[in-house]
mmCIF file of C-alpha atoms in Angstrom:
data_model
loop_
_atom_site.group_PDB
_atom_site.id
_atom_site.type_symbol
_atom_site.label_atom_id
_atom_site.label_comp_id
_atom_site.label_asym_id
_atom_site.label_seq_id
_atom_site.Cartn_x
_atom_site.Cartn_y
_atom_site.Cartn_z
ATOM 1 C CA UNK A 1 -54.043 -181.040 105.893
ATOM 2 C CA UNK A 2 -51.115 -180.222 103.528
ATOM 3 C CA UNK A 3 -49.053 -182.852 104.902
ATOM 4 C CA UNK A 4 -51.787 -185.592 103.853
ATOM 5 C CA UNK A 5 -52.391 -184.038 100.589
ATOM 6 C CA UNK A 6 -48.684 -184.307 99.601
ATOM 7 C CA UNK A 7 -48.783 -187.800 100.657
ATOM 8 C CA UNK A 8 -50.918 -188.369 98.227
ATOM 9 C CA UNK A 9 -49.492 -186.844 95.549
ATOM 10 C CA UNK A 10 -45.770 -186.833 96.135
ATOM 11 C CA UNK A 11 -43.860 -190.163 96.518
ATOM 12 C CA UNK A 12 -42.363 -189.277 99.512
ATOM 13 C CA UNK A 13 -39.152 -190.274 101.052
ATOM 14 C CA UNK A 14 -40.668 -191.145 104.399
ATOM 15 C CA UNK A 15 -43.183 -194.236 104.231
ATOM 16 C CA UNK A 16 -40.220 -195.632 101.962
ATOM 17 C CA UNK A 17 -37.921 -195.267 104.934
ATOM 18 C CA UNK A 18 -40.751 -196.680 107.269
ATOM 19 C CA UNK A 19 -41.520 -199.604 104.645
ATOM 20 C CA UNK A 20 -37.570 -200.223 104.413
ATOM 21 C CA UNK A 21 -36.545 -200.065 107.516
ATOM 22 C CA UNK A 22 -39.655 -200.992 109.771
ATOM 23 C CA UNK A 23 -39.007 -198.286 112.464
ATOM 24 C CA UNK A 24 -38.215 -195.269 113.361
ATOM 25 C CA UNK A 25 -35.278 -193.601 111.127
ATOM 26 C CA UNK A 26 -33.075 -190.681 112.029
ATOM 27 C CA UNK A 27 -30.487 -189.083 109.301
ATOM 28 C CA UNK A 28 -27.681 -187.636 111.469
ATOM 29 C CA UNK A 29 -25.392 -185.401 109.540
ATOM 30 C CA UNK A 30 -21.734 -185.589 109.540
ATOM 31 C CA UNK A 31 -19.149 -183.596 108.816
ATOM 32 C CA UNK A 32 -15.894 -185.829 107.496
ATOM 33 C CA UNK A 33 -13.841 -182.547 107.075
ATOM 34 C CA UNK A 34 -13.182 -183.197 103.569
ATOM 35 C CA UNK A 35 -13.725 -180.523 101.883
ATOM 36 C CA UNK A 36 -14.657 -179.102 98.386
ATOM 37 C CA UNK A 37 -12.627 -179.335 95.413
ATOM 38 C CA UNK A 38 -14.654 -176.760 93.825
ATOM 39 C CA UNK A 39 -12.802 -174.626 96.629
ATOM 40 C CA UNK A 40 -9.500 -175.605 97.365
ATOM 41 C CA UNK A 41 -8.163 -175.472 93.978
ATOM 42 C CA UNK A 42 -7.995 -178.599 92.559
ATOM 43 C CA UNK A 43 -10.651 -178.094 90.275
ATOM 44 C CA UNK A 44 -11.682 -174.507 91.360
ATOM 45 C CA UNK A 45 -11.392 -172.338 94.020
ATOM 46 C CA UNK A 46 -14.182 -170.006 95.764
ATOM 47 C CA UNK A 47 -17.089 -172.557 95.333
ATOM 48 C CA UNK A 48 -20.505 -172.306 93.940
ATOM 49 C CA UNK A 49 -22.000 -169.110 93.868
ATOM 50 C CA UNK A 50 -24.643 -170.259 96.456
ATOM 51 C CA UNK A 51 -23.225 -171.896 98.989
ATOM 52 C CA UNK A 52 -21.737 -170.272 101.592
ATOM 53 C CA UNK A 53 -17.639 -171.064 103.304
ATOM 54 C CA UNK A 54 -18.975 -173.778 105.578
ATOM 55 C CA UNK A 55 -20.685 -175.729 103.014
ATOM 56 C CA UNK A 56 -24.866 -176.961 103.566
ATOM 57 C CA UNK A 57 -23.582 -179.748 106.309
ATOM 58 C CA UNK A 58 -25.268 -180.114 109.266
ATOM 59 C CA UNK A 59 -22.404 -182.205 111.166
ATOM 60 C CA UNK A 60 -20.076 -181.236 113.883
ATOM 61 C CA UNK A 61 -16.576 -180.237 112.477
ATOM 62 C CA UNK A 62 -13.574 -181.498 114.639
ATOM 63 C CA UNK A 63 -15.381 -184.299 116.237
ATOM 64 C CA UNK A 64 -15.239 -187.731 114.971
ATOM 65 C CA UNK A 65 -17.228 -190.174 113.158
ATOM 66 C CA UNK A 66 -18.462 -191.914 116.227
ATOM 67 C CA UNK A 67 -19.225 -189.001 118.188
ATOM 68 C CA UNK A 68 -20.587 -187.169 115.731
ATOM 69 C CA UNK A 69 -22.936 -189.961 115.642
ATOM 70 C CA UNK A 70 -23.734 -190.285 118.980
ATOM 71 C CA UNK A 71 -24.565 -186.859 119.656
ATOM 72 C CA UNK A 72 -26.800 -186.845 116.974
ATOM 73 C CA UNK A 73 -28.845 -189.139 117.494
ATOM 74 C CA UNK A 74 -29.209 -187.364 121.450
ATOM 75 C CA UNK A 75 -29.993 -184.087 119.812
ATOM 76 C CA UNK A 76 -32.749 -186.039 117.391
ATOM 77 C CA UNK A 77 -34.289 -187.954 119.770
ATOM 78 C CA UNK A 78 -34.310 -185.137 122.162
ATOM 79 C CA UNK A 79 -36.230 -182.707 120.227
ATOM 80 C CA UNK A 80 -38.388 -185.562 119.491
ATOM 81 C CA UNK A 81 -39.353 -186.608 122.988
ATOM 82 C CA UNK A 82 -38.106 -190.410 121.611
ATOM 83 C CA UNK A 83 -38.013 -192.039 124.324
ATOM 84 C CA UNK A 84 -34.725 -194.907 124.629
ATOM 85 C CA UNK A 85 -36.671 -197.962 123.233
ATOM 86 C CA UNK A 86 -37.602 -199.013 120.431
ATOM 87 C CA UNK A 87 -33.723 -197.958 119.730
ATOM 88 C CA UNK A 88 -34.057 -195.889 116.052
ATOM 89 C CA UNK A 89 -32.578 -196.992 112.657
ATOM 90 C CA UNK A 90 -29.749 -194.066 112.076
ATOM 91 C CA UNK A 91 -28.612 -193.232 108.373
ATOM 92 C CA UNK A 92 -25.196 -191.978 108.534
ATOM 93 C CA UNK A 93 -25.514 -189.202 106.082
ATOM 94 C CA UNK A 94 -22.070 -187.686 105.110
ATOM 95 C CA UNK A 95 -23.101 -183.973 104.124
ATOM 96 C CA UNK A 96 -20.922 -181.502 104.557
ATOM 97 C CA UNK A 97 -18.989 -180.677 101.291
ATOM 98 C CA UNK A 98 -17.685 -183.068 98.998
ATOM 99 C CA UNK A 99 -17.575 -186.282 100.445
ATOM 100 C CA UNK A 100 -15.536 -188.398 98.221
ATOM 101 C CA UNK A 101 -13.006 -185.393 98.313
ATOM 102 C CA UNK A 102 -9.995 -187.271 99.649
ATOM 103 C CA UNK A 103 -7.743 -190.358 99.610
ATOM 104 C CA UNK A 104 -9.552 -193.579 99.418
ATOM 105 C CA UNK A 105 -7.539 -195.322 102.229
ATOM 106 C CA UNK A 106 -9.142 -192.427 104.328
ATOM 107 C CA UNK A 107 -12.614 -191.960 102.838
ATOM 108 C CA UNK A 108 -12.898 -196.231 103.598
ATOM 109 C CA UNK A 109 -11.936 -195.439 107.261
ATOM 110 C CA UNK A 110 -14.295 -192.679 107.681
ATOM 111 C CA UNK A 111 -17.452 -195.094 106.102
ATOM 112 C CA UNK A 112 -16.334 -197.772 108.137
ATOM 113 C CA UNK A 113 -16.541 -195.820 111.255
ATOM 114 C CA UNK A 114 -19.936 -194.611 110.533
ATOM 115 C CA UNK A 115 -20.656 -198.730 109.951
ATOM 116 C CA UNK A 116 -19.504 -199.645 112.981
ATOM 117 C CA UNK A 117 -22.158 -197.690 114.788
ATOM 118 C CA UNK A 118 -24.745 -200.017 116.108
ATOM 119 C CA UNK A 119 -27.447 -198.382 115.080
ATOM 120 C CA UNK A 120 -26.421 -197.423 111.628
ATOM 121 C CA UNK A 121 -28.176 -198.578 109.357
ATOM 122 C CA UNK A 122 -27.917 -197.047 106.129
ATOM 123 C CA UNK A 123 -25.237 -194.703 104.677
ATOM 124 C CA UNK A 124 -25.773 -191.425 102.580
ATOM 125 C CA UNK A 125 -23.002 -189.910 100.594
ATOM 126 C CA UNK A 126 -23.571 -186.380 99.382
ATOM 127 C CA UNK A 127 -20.682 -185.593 96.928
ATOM 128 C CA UNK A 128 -20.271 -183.691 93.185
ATOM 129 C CA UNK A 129 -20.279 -185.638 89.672
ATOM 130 C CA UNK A 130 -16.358 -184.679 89.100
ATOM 131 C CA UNK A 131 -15.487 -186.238 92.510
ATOM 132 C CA UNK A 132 -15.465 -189.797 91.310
ATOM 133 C CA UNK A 133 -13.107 -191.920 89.542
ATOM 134 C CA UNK A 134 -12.554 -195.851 89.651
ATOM 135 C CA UNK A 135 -11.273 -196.435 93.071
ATOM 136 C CA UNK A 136 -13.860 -194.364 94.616
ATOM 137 C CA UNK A 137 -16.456 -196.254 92.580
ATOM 138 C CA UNK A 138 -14.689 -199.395 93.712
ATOM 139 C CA UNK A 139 -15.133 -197.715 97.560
ATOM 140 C CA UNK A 140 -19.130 -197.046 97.052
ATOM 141 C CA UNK A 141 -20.078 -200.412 95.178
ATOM 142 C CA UNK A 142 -18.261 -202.141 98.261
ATOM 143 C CA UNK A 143 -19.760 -200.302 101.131
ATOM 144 C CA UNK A 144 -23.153 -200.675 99.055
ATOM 145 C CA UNK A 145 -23.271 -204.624 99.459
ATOM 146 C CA UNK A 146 -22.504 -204.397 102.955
ATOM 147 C CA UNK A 147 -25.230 -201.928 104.055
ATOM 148 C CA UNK A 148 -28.072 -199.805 102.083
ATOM 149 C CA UNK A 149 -26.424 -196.598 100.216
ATOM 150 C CA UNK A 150 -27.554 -193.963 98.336
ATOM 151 C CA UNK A 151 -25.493 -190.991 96.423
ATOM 152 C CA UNK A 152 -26.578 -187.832 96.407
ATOM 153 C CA UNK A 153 -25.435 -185.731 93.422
ATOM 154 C CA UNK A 154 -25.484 -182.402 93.077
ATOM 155 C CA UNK A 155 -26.862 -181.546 89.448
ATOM 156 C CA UNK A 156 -28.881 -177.921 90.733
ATOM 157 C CA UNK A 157 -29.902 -177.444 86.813
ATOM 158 C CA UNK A 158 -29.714 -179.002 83.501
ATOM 159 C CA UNK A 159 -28.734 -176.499 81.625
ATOM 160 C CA UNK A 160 -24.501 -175.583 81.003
ATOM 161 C CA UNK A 161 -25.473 -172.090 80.688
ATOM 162 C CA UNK A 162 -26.728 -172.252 84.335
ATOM 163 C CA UNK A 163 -24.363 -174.249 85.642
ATOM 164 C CA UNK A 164 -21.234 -171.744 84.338
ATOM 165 C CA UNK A 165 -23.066 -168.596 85.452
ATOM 166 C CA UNK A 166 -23.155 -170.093 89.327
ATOM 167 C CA UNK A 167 -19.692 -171.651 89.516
ATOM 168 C CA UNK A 168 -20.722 -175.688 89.483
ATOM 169 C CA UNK A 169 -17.194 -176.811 87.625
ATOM 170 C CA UNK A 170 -18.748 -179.161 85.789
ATOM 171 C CA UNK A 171 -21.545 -179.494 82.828
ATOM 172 C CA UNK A 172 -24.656 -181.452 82.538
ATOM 173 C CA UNK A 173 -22.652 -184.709 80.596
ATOM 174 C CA UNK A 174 -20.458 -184.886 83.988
ATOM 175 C CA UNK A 175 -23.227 -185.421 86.345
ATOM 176 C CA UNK A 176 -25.084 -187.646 83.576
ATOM 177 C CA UNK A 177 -22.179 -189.771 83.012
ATOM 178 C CA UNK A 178 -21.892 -190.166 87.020
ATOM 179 C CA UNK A 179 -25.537 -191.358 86.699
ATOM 180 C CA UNK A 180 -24.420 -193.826 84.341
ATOM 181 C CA UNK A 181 -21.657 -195.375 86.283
ATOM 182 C CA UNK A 182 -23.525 -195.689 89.266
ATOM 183 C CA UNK A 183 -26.129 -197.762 87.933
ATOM 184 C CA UNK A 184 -23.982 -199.981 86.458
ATOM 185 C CA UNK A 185 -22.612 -200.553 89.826
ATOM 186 C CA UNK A 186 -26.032 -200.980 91.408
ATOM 187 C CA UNK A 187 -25.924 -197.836 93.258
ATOM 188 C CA UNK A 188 -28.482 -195.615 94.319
ATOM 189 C CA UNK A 189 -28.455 -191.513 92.661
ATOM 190 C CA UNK A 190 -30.751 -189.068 94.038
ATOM 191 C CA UNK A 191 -29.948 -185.942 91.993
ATOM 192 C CA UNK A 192 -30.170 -182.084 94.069
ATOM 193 C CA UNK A 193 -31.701 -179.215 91.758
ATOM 194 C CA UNK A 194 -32.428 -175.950 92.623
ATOM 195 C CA UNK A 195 -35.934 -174.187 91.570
ATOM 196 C CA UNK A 196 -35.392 -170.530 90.894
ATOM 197 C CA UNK A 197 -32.077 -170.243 90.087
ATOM 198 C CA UNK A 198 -30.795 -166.533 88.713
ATOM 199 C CA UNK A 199 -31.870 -166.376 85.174
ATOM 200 C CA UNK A 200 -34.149 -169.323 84.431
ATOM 201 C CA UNK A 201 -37.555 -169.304 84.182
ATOM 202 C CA UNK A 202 -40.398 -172.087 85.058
ATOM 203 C CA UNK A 203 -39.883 -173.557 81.473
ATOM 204 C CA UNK A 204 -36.429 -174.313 81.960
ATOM 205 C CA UNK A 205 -36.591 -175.411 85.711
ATOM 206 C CA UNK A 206 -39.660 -177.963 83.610
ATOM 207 C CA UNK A 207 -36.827 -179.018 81.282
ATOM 208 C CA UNK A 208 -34.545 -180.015 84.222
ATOM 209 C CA UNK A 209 -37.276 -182.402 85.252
ATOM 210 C CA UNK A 210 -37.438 -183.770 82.097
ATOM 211 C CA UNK A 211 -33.867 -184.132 82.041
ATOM 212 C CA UNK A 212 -34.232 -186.062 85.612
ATOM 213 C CA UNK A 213 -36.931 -188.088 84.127
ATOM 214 C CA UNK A 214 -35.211 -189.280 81.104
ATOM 215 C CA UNK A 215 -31.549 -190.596 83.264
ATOM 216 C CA UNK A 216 -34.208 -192.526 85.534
ATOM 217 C CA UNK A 217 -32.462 -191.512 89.065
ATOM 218 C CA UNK A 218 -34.028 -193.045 92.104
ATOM 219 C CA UNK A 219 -34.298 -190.002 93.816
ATOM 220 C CA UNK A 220 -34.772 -186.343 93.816
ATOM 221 C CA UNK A 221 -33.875 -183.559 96.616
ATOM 222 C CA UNK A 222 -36.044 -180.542 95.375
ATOM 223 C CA UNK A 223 -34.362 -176.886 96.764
ATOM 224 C CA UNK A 224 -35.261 -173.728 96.233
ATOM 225 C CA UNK A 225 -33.107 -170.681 95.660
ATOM 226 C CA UNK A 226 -31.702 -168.573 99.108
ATOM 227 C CA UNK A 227 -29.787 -166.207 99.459
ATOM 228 C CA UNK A 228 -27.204 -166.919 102.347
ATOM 229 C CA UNK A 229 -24.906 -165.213 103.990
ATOM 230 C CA UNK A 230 -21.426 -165.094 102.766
ATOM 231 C CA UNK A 231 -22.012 -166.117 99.135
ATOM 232 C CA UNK A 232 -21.086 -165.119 95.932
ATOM 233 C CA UNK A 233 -25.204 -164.328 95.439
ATOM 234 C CA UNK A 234 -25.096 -162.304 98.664
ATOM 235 C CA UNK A 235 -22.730 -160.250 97.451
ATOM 236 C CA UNK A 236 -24.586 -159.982 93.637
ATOM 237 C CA UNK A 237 -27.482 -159.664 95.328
ATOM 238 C CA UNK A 238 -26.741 -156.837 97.273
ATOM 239 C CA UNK A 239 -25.895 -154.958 93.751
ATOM 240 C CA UNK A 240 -29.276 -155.704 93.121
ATOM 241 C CA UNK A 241 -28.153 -158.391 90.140
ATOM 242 C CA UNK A 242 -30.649 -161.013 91.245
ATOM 243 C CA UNK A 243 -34.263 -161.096 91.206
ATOM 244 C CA UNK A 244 -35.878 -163.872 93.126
ATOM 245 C CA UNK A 245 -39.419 -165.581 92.807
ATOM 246 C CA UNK A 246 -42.456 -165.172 95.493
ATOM 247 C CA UNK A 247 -43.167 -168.380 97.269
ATOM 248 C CA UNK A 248 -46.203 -168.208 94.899
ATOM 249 C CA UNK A 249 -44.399 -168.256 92.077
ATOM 250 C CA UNK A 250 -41.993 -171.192 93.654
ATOM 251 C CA UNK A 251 -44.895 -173.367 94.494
ATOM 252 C CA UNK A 252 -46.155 -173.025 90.970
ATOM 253 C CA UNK A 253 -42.926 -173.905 90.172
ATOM 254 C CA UNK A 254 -42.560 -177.395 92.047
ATOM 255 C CA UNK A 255 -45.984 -178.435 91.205
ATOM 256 C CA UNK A 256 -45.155 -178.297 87.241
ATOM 257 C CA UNK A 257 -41.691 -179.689 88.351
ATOM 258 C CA UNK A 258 -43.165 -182.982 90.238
ATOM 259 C CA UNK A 259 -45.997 -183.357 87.555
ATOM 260 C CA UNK A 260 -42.637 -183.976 85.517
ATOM 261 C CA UNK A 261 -40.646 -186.398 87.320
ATOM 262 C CA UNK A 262 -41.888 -190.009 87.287
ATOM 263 C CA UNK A 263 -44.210 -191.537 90.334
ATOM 264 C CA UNK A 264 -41.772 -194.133 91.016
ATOM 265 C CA UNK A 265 -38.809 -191.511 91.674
ATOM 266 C CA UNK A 266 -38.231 -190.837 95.769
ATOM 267 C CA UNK A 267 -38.716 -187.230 96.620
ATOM 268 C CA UNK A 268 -36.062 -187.171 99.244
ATOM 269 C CA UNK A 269 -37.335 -182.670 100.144
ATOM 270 C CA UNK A 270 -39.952 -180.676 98.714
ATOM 271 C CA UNK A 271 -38.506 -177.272 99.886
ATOM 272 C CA UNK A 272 -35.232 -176.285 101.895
ATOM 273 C CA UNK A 273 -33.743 -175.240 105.755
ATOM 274 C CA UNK A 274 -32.287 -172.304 105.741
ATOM 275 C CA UNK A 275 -29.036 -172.716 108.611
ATOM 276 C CA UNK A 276 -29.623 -170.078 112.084
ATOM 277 C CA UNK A 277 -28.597 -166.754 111.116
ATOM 278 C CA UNK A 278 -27.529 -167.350 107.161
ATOM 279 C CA UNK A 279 -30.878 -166.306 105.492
ATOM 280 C CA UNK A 280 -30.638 -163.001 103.628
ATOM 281 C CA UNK A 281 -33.566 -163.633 100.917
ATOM 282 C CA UNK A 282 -36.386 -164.123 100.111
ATOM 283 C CA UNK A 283 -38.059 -163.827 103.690
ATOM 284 C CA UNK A 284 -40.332 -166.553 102.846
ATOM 285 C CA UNK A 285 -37.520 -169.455 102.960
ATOM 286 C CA UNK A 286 -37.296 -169.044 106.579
ATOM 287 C CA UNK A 287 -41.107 -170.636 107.312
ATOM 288 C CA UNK A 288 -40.665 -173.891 105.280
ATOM 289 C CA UNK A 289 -44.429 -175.377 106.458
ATOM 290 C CA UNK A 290 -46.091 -172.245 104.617
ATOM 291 C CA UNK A 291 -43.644 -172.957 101.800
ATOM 292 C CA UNK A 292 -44.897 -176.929 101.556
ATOM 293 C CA UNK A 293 -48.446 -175.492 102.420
ATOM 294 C CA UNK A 294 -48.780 -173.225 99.471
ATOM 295 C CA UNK A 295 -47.001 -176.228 97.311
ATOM 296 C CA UNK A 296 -50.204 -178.448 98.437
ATOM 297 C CA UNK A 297 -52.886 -175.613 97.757
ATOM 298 C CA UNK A 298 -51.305 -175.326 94.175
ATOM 299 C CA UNK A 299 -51.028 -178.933 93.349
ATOM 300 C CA UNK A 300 -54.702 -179.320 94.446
ATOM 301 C CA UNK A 301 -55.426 -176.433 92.392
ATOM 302 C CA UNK A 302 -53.885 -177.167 89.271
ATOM 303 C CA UNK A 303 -55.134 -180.944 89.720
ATOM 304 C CA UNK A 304 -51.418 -181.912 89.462
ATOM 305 C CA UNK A 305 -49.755 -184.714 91.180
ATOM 306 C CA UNK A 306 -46.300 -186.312 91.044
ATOM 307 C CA UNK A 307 -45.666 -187.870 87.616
ATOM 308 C CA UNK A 308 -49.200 -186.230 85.490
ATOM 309 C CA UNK A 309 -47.380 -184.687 83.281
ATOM 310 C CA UNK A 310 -44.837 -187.334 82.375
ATOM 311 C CA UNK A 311 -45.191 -188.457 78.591
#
């Protein structure tokens, strides 16, 4: 019931994908094993406050490209039941860390061995606003005539005050002026925020939307605060220095947020996965379908849908 009801209110990312790609598509995470530069020093060191050592990749550190790859789409299809045929479209989706974080000659050898896949078809790159300059521009704009790309950028708030307090290394004009650039180039932005971050409230998570709305980015990856394991918050949460919202208040939250952002904008995820055994807080992270489930009874409630509230 939920899942029809955000259908039709949230412009989801997955009849695009269907539309686009007219079968089956599997996003298969991969870890390049490039890093962060907001922990390794060369722009900070000790990362945002939360993410935890290992980064929010889902790919298989130590293994290549290819296999990486291949033992994805195994595990997907698996847990799936897919059966061998029809053979899936697979979006290489380079994750973990900061993945522009490294020499170009490398990061075009890494993208080309996720292109040579045969079933690849698509490429994600998840990287940070200050880990872009004009050869790695170059790098993107040329992969992105060859095959369908789209940048994720992490933004997590629109407000500098935010952004110092948890570590990002870089203000709101940085990630804007990354928006910029890209769509000069012709390449796809989907911008990550976090809902619920320490110290804001619902009319500043509102303004972030707004924000969002305003740069026009294709596409937006909605997450909402955790506390994880190993984490600057873990360790200010345990000192009792961070309050968090109820799933309540979160779904309240995202409904105002969507009514915000404009219906033609991709919602690439409504809530997020917490990794096995890194969830601290708030307990109700860990069931995400009673998450998106009281998301759907608020947006039907409040008579809200994706793009009502946009001026």
């Amino acid at each position: 019931m939920e899942g029809r009801l955000l259908g039709e209110r949230v412009n989801l990312l997955g009849p695009w994908l269907r539309s686009r790609f007219g079968r089956q598509v599997l996003k298969i995470g991969l870890d390049a094993g490039l890093g962060c530069p907001n922990r390794d020093g060369t722009i900070a060191y000790g990362g945002c406050s939360f993410c935890p050592p290992g980064g929010s990749g889902r790919g298989q550190k130590g293994l290549g490209i290819a296999e990486q790859i291949k033992q994805g789409l195994a595990r997907i299809s698996g847990r799936a039941g897919q059966k061998s045929r029809p053979l899936p479209a697979a979006l290489a989706y380079f994750q973990a860390h900061s993945s522009t974080h490294g020499p170009v000659e490398r990061l075009a050898d890494l993208y080309a061995q996720a292109l040579s896949h045969p079933l690849v078809a698509g490429i994600i790159i998840s990287t940070r606003p200050d880990c872009l300059d004009g050869p790695r521009w170059d790098l993107l704009q040329q992969t992105a005539r060859r095959i369908p790309l789209w940048l994720e950028l992490g933004l997590q708030s629109a407000h500098d005050a935010t952004l110092r307090a948890i570590g990002r290394g870089h203000d709101v004009a940085c990630f804007d002026r990354a928006v910029k650039e890209a769509r000069q180039r012709g390449i796809k932005v989907v911008a990550h925020v976090i809902l619920g971050l320490p110290g804001e409230d619902m009319a500043q998570t509102n303004a972030t939307a707004e924000h969002l709305a305003g740069l026009g980015v294709w596409g937006v990856k909605m997450h909402n605060i955790m506390i994880l394991s190993q984490t600057a918050l873990a360790r200010e949460f345990a000192r009792g220095g961070v309050s968090l919202w109820t799933r309540e208040k979160w779904a309240q939250a995202a409904a105002g947020f969507l009514s915000r952002l404009p219906r033609r904008m991709l919602i690439h995820r409504l809530v997020a996965d917490p990794g096995p055994d890194e969830l601290l807080a708030p307990d109700w992270a860990a069931d995400k379908n009673q998450a998106l489930k009281a998301l759907a009874q608020r947006l039907q409630e409040d008579r809200l849908e994706q793009g009502a509230l946009c001026p």
